[in-house]
Amino acid sequence: MILKIAWRNIWRNPVRSWILIVALVMGMYAGVFSTTFMYGWMMQRLKAGIETETGHIQIHKPGFNMAEDIQSYFDGVNSLIQSIEKTDSVQSVSSRIVISAMAATTEKAVGVQVLGINPYRDSLVVDVAKKVTEGSWFRGVKRNPVVLGEKLAKKLHLKLGSKMILRFQDSHGEISGGAFRVTGIFKTNNTGYDETHLFVKDNDLQRLTLLPDDIAHEVVIRCIDPTVVNKVKEKLVLLAKGLEVESWKEISPELGYLTETMNAYMYVFILIILFALGFGIVNTMLMAVMERFHELGMLIAVGMKRQQVFLMIVYETLILSLFGGLMGILLGIGTTQYTSHTGINLSVWTEGLSEMGYASIIYPMYHIQMIVSVVFMVMLTGILASLYPAYKALKLNPAEALQSI
């Protein structure tokens, strides 16, 4: 009965009720869509960072990332790879030779990181091969092919078929090098990566650096699913005794930081919106209570319990909050669903975004846990916002209220 009365009271002043509902719809729509936009944006960066740059897990000799010394390799790589491939939840594995070098043409020279890889195996671990925009992934050049980023190619004025010289220190400490010919140019979302990394065949690099067989500076692992990375890492620690096993969060802390701050950002943003809307709800409901002092006093005078009056005001506030809040949430989800297929084009800022590793086409996305949390927060806001107006109604003096006409 109290709920039915509360529903009728809401529509006694439809203009005021609709103004509050529209404010709630707009606020929750903005909150939900902006958070799904940011969530999709961050997840794209996270996915690109893992699938293009780091892989899920890497294995190194202890201290390799700090020193990047050509001597920081480990042996027995083939048997280690065979053992890793038999591990549950591992999708693919690839070994790499990683050295620092000077890339030079007749016009310019820059420092780069050279990755000596097995082209087939590496294409199963990271997706750089899918990012090749010109030429091919190690096809068409028989001797010393190289695949490099578009930004690096522009800096060195290189095109397909162009020759470049790589200078580096070999395993004996002598300056060595070789001539390489460009067989492919790739472009990722991260121009910083494109500018500093290039790929050559591991046997070519091994021959020029005089490194022994069956060695690697790093082994990169791709798991069947990102959620099993920690479990796989625990198993690999036992397999790769004496070596350093790191997940993508440890390899690239800035990517790990994204996951830690992403949820916090979304909830803080929603809370700010709800906090602002809460004041509007309190103001509207307090006005409704003040206008109905005489009526509320009469209800109490004829026998309605004060607790029922309190509940009636709470129900009115909660109905308005849920009605407007849920409409805004549903509109936000609908917009997210639509734009998750079409994308939001920010290509006008492509250059700046790519410098930071972000895509210029954003696909918003959401997860159910976030939506359930937002619904709960809307309900909590409605309840909290109703307390003060309901308290004012609870403390109402019937005698004074009846004389308030």
PDB file of N, CA, C and O in Angstrom, residues 6-7 9-30 273-274 277 280-282 284-285 315-331 378:
ATOM      1  N   ALA A   6       3.219   5.951  -2.803  1.00  0.00           N
ATOM      2  CA  ALA A   6       4.448   6.625  -3.223  1.00  0.00           C
ATOM      3  C   ALA A   6       4.472   6.819  -4.735  1.00  0.00           C
ATOM      4  O   ALA A   6       4.853   7.883  -5.237  1.00  0.00           O
ATOM      5  N   TRP A   7       4.046   5.779  -5.480  1.00  0.00           N
ATOM      6  CA  TRP A   7       4.011   5.870  -6.947  1.00  0.00           C
ATOM      7  C   TRP A   7       3.044   6.976  -7.405  1.00  0.00           C
ATOM      8  O   TRP A   7       3.356   7.745  -8.315  1.00  0.00           O
ATOM      9  N   ASN A   9       2.107   9.598  -5.673  1.00  0.00           N
ATOM     10  CA  ASN A   9       2.642  10.905  -5.260  1.00  0.00           C
ATOM     11  C   ASN A   9       3.651  11.447  -6.263  1.00  0.00           C
ATOM     12  O   ASN A   9       3.744  12.660  -6.469  1.00  0.00           O
ATOM     13  N   ILE A  10       4.425  10.555  -6.848  1.00  0.00           N
ATOM     14  CA  ILE A  10       5.449  10.977  -7.812  1.00  0.00           C
ATOM     15  C   ILE A  10       4.812  11.738  -8.972  1.00  0.00           C
ATOM     16  O   ILE A  10       5.329  12.771  -9.425  1.00  0.00           O
ATOM     17  N   TRP A  11       3.679  11.242  -9.459  1.00  0.00           N
ATOM     18  CA  TRP A  11       3.073  11.807 -10.673  1.00  0.00           C
ATOM     19  C   TRP A  11       2.035  12.886 -10.382  1.00  0.00           C
ATOM     20  O   TRP A  11       1.329  13.336 -11.278  1.00  0.00           O
ATOM     21  N   ARG A  12       1.956  13.306  -9.132  1.00  0.00           N
ATOM     22  CA  ARG A  12       1.105  14.448  -8.809  1.00  0.00           C
ATOM     23  C   ARG A  12       1.715  15.737  -9.331  1.00  0.00           C
ATOM     24  O   ARG A  12       1.016  16.712  -9.609  1.00  0.00           O
ATOM     25  N   ASN A  13       3.029  15.758  -9.418  1.00  0.00           N
ATOM     26  CA  ASN A  13       3.730  16.901 -10.011  1.00  0.00           C
ATOM     27  C   ASN A  13       4.663  16.355 -11.095  1.00  0.00           C
ATOM     28  O   ASN A  13       5.868  16.202 -10.886  1.00  0.00           O
ATOM     29  N   PRO A  14       4.111  15.985 -12.256  1.00  0.00           N
ATOM     30  CA  PRO A  14       4.889  15.298 -13.287  1.00  0.00           C
ATOM     31  C   PRO A  14       6.061  16.116 -13.831  1.00  0.00           C
ATOM     32  O   PRO A  14       7.095  15.558 -14.185  1.00  0.00           O
ATOM     33  N   VAL A  15       5.869  17.456 -13.905  1.00  0.00           N
ATOM     34  CA  VAL A  15       6.956  18.285 -14.450  1.00  0.00           C
ATOM     35  C   VAL A  15       8.206  18.165 -13.587  1.00  0.00           C
ATOM     36  O   VAL A  15       9.310  17.931 -14.087  1.00  0.00           O
ATOM     37  N   ARG A  16       8.037  18.308 -12.269  1.00  0.00           N
ATOM     38  CA  ARG A  16       9.182  18.201 -11.364  1.00  0.00           C
ATOM     39  C   ARG A  16       9.804  16.803 -11.414  1.00  0.00           C
ATOM     40  O   ARG A  16      11.016  16.650 -11.434  1.00  0.00           O
ATOM     41  N   SER A  17       8.934  15.794 -11.453  1.00  0.00           N
ATOM     42  CA  SER A  17       9.429  14.411 -11.495  1.00  0.00           C
ATOM     43  C   SER A  17      10.221  14.149 -12.771  1.00  0.00           C
ATOM     44  O   SER A  17      11.298  13.542 -12.736  1.00  0.00           O
ATOM     45  N   TRP A  18       9.699  14.637 -13.907  1.00  0.00           N
ATOM     46  CA  TRP A  18      10.396  14.399 -15.176  1.00  0.00           C
ATOM     47  C   TRP A  18      11.711  15.180 -15.262  1.00  0.00           C
ATOM     48  O   TRP A  18      12.685  14.700 -15.863  1.00  0.00           O
ATOM     49  N   ILE A  19      11.738  16.362 -14.676  1.00  0.00           N
ATOM     50  CA  ILE A  19      12.996  17.120 -14.659  1.00  0.00           C
ATOM     51  C   ILE A  19      14.073  16.335 -13.909  1.00  0.00           C
ATOM     52  O   ILE A  19      15.220  16.217 -14.360  1.00  0.00           O
ATOM     53  N   LEU A  20      13.694  15.764 -12.764  1.00  0.00           N
ATOM     54  CA  LEU A  20      14.644  14.966 -11.997  1.00  0.00           C
ATOM     55  C   LEU A  20      15.048  13.704 -12.754  1.00  0.00           C
ATOM     56  O   LEU A  20      16.228  13.339 -12.791  1.00  0.00           O
ATOM     57  N   ILE A  21      14.066  13.054 -13.386  1.00  0.00           N
ATOM     58  CA  ILE A  21      14.362  11.830 -14.144  1.00  0.00           C
ATOM     59  C   ILE A  21      15.307  12.119 -15.303  1.00  0.00           C
ATOM     60  O   ILE A  21      16.277  11.389 -15.538  1.00  0.00           O
ATOM     61  N   VAL A  22      15.031  13.212 -16.050  1.00  0.00           N
ATOM     62  CA  VAL A  22      15.896  13.576 -17.185  1.00  0.00           C
ATOM     63  C   VAL A  22      17.311  13.885 -16.708  1.00  0.00           C
ATOM     64  O   VAL A  22      18.295  13.491 -17.342  1.00  0.00           O
ATOM     65  N   ALA A  23      17.423  14.584 -15.567  1.00  0.00           N
ATOM     66  CA  ALA A  23      18.753  14.879 -15.023  1.00  0.00           C
ATOM     67  C   ALA A  23      19.495  13.597 -14.681  1.00  0.00           C
ATOM     68  O   ALA A  23      20.697  13.447 -14.959  1.00  0.00           O
ATOM     69  N   LEU A  24      18.773  12.634 -14.101  1.00  0.00           N
ATOM     70  CA  LEU A  24      19.383  11.345 -13.763  1.00  0.00           C
ATOM     71  C   LEU A  24      19.779  10.575 -15.026  1.00  0.00           C
ATOM     72  O   LEU A  24      20.845   9.978 -15.090  1.00  0.00           O
ATOM     73  N   VAL A  25      18.899  10.596 -16.023  1.00  0.00           N
ATOM     74  CA  VAL A  25      19.196   9.901 -17.290  1.00  0.00           C
ATOM     75  C   VAL A  25      20.460  10.467 -17.922  1.00  0.00           C
ATOM     76  O   VAL A  25      21.362   9.725 -18.318  1.00  0.00           O
ATOM     77  N   MET A  26      20.534  11.781 -18.032  1.00  0.00           N
ATOM     78  CA  MET A  26      21.690  12.414 -18.665  1.00  0.00           C
ATOM     79  C   MET A  26      22.965  12.164 -17.867  1.00  0.00           C
ATOM     80  O   MET A  26      24.023  11.864 -18.434  1.00  0.00           O
ATOM     81  N   GLY A  27      22.861  12.269 -16.544  1.00  0.00           N
ATOM     82  CA  GLY A  27      24.037  12.055 -15.710  1.00  0.00           C
ATOM     83  C   GLY A  27      24.555  10.639 -15.800  1.00  0.00           C
ATOM     84  O   GLY A  27      25.756  10.404 -15.982  1.00  0.00           O
ATOM     85  N   MET A  28      23.660   9.638 -15.697  1.00  0.00           N
ATOM     86  CA  MET A  28      24.088   8.243 -15.746  1.00  0.00           C
ATOM     87  C   MET A  28      24.523   7.851 -17.148  1.00  0.00           C
ATOM     88  O   MET A  28      25.455   7.055 -17.309  1.00  0.00           O
ATOM     89  N   TYR A  29      23.856   8.402 -18.158  1.00  0.00           N
ATOM     90  CA  TYR A  29      24.280   8.120 -19.535  1.00  0.00           C
ATOM     91  C   TYR A  29      25.712   8.603 -19.757  1.00  0.00           C
ATOM     92  O   TYR A  29      26.553   7.871 -20.287  1.00  0.00           O
ATOM     93  N   ALA A  30      25.982   9.845 -19.338  1.00  0.00           N
ATOM     94  CA  ALA A  30      27.335  10.394 -19.491  1.00  0.00           C
ATOM     95  C   ALA A  30      28.352   9.579 -18.702  1.00  0.00           C
ATOM     96  O   ALA A  30      29.451   9.288 -19.179  1.00  0.00           O
ATOM     97  N   ILE A 273      29.652  11.786 -10.318  1.00  0.00           N
ATOM     98  CA  ILE A 273      28.372  12.091 -10.971  1.00  0.00           C
ATOM     99  C   ILE A 273      27.208  11.838 -10.012  1.00  0.00           C
ATOM    100  O   ILE A 273      26.293  12.657  -9.875  1.00  0.00           O
ATOM    101  N   LEU A 274      27.241  10.696  -9.322  1.00  0.00           N
ATOM    102  CA  LEU A 274      26.160  10.371  -8.389  1.00  0.00           C
ATOM    103  C   LEU A 274      26.127  11.333  -7.209  1.00  0.00           C
ATOM    104  O   LEU A 274      25.048  11.650  -6.682  1.00  0.00           O
ATOM    105  N   LEU A 277      24.387  14.350  -8.525  1.00  0.00           N
ATOM    106  CA  LEU A 277      22.964  14.065  -8.703  1.00  0.00           C
ATOM    107  C   LEU A 277      22.259  13.909  -7.354  1.00  0.00           C
ATOM    108  O   LEU A 277      21.079  14.235  -7.221  1.00  0.00           O
ATOM    109  N   GLY A 280      20.844  17.062  -6.130  1.00  0.00           N
ATOM    110  CA  GLY A 280      19.621  17.409  -6.860  1.00  0.00           C
ATOM    111  C   GLY A 280      18.425  16.614  -6.359  1.00  0.00           C
ATOM    112  O   GLY A 280      17.316  17.155  -6.240  1.00  0.00           O
ATOM    113  N   ILE A 281      18.660  15.331  -6.061  1.00  0.00           N
ATOM    114  CA  ILE A 281      17.573  14.492  -5.552  1.00  0.00           C
ATOM    115  C   ILE A 281      17.107  14.989  -4.183  1.00  0.00           C
ATOM    116  O   ILE A 281      15.912  15.106  -3.914  1.00  0.00           O
ATOM    117  N   VAL A 282      18.063  15.286  -3.299  1.00  0.00           N
ATOM    118  CA  VAL A 282      17.729  15.787  -1.963  1.00  0.00           C
ATOM    119  C   VAL A 282      16.921  17.070  -2.075  1.00  0.00           C
ATOM    120  O   VAL A 282      15.889  17.243  -1.398  1.00  0.00           O
ATOM    121  N   THR A 284      15.097  18.211  -4.597  1.00  0.00           N
ATOM    122  CA  THR A 284      13.769  17.981  -5.175  1.00  0.00           C
ATOM    123  C   THR A 284      12.830  17.341  -4.167  1.00  0.00           C
ATOM    124  O   THR A 284      11.667  17.753  -4.017  1.00  0.00           O
ATOM    125  N   MET A 285      13.304  16.325  -3.475  1.00  0.00           N
ATOM    126  CA  MET A 285      12.446  15.623  -2.515  1.00  0.00           C
ATOM    127  C   MET A 285      12.144  16.478  -1.290  1.00  0.00           C
ATOM    128  O   MET A 285      11.057  16.403  -0.717  1.00  0.00           O
ATOM    129  N   TYR A 315      10.542   5.502  -0.595  1.00  0.00           N
ATOM    130  CA  TYR A 315      10.101   4.812  -1.814  1.00  0.00           C
ATOM    131  C   TYR A 315       9.995   5.780  -2.992  1.00  0.00           C
ATOM    132  O   TYR A 315      10.389   5.453  -4.116  1.00  0.00           O
ATOM    133  N   GLU A 316       9.444   6.952  -2.765  1.00  0.00           N
ATOM    134  CA  GLU A 316       9.337   7.943  -3.846  1.00  0.00           C
ATOM    135  C   GLU A 316      10.713   8.274  -4.419  1.00  0.00           C
ATOM    136  O   GLU A 316      10.899   8.320  -5.645  1.00  0.00           O
ATOM    137  N   THR A 317      11.656   8.516  -3.523  1.00  0.00           N
ATOM    138  CA  THR A 317      13.013   8.872  -3.966  1.00  0.00           C
ATOM    139  C   THR A 317      13.671   7.714  -4.694  1.00  0.00           C
ATOM    140  O   THR A 317      14.319   7.894  -5.739  1.00  0.00           O
ATOM    141  N   LEU A 318      13.500   6.518  -4.156  1.00  0.00           N
ATOM    142  CA  LEU A 318      14.140   5.343  -4.752  1.00  0.00           C
ATOM    143  C   LEU A 318      13.558   5.037  -6.126  1.00  0.00           C
ATOM    144  O   LEU A 318      14.289   4.691  -7.065  1.00  0.00           O
ATOM    145  N   ILE A 319      12.233   5.175  -6.256  1.00  0.00           N
ATOM    146  CA  ILE A 319      11.599   4.924  -7.566  1.00  0.00           C
ATOM    147  C   ILE A 319      12.130   5.901  -8.614  1.00  0.00           C
ATOM    148  O   ILE A 319      12.488   5.515  -9.730  1.00  0.00           O
ATOM    149  N   LEU A 320      12.167   7.190  -8.258  1.00  0.00           N
ATOM    150  CA  LEU A 320      12.682   8.195  -9.192  1.00  0.00           C
ATOM    151  C   LEU A 320      14.140   7.921  -9.554  1.00  0.00           C
ATOM    152  O   LEU A 320      14.540   8.003 -10.731  1.00  0.00           O
ATOM    153  N   SER A 321      14.948   7.562  -8.553  1.00  0.00           N
ATOM    154  CA  SER A 321      16.369   7.320  -8.784  1.00  0.00           C
ATOM    155  C   SER A 321      16.583   6.106  -9.683  1.00  0.00           C
ATOM    156  O   SER A 321      17.391   6.147 -10.627  1.00  0.00           O
ATOM    157  N   LEU A 322      15.862   5.036  -9.391  1.00  0.00           N
ATOM    158  CA  LEU A 322      16.023   3.822 -10.202  1.00  0.00           C
ATOM    159  C   LEU A 322      15.488   4.017 -11.607  1.00  0.00           C
ATOM    160  O   LEU A 322      16.107   3.567 -12.583  1.00  0.00           O
ATOM    161  N   PHE A 323      14.342   4.696 -11.717  1.00  0.00           N
ATOM    162  CA  PHE A 323      13.745   4.905 -13.034  1.00  0.00           C
ATOM    163  C   PHE A 323      14.690   5.713 -13.923  1.00  0.00           C
ATOM    164  O   PHE A 323      15.017   5.321 -15.043  1.00  0.00           O
ATOM    165  N   GLY A 324      15.134   6.872 -13.416  1.00  0.00           N
ATOM    166  CA  GLY A 324      16.045   7.715 -14.200  1.00  0.00           C
ATOM    167  C   GLY A 324      17.407   7.085 -14.356  1.00  0.00           C
ATOM    168  O   GLY A 324      17.995   7.105 -15.454  1.00  0.00           O
ATOM    169  N   GLY A 325      17.929   6.501 -13.266  1.00  0.00           N
ATOM    170  CA  GLY A 325      19.262   5.904 -13.326  1.00  0.00           C
ATOM    171  C   GLY A 325      19.347   4.736 -14.279  1.00  0.00           C
ATOM    172  O   GLY A 325      20.275   4.637 -15.084  1.00  0.00           O
ATOM    173  N   LEU A 326      18.347   3.829 -14.212  1.00  0.00           N
ATOM    174  CA  LEU A 326      18.365   2.652 -15.089  1.00  0.00           C
ATOM    175  C   LEU A 326      18.178   3.030 -16.551  1.00  0.00           C
ATOM    176  O   LEU A 326      18.779   2.428 -17.444  1.00  0.00           O
ATOM    177  N   MET A 327      17.335   4.047 -16.807  1.00  0.00           N
ATOM    178  CA  MET A 327      17.176   4.520 -18.192  1.00  0.00           C
ATOM    179  C   MET A 327      18.503   5.051 -18.731  1.00  0.00           C
ATOM    180  O   MET A 327      18.895   4.760 -19.873  1.00  0.00           O
ATOM    181  N   GLY A 328      19.210   5.819 -17.904  1.00  0.00           N
ATOM    182  CA  GLY A 328      20.512   6.339 -18.325  1.00  0.00           C
ATOM    183  C   GLY A 328      21.524   5.227 -18.548  1.00  0.00           C
ATOM    184  O   GLY A 328      22.295   5.252 -19.527  1.00  0.00           O
ATOM    185  N   ILE A 329      21.515   4.230 -17.660  1.00  0.00           N
ATOM    186  CA  ILE A 329      22.439   3.103 -17.800  1.00  0.00           C
ATOM    187  C   ILE A 329      22.146   2.320 -19.082  1.00  0.00           C
ATOM    188  O   ILE A 329      23.062   1.967 -19.833  1.00  0.00           O
ATOM    189  N   LEU A 330      20.852   2.056 -19.342  1.00  0.00           N
ATOM    190  CA  LEU A 330      20.476   1.311 -20.552  1.00  0.00           C
ATOM    191  C   LEU A 330      20.846   2.077 -21.817  1.00  0.00           C
ATOM    192  O   LEU A 330      21.313   1.487 -22.801  1.00  0.00           O
ATOM    193  N   LEU A 331      20.637   3.406 -21.800  1.00  0.00           N
ATOM    194  CA  LEU A 331      21.040   4.218 -22.956  1.00  0.00           C
ATOM    195  C   LEU A 331      22.553   4.168 -23.157  1.00  0.00           C
ATOM    196  O   LEU A 331      23.047   4.088 -24.283  1.00  0.00           O
ATOM    197  N   VAL A 378      23.578   3.420  -7.787  1.00  0.00           N
ATOM    198  CA  VAL A 378      22.400   4.269  -8.013  1.00  0.00           C
ATOM    199  C   VAL A 378      21.367   4.027  -6.909  1.00  0.00           C
ATOM    200  O   VAL A 378      20.784   4.978  -6.364  1.00  0.00           O
TER     201      VAL A 378
END
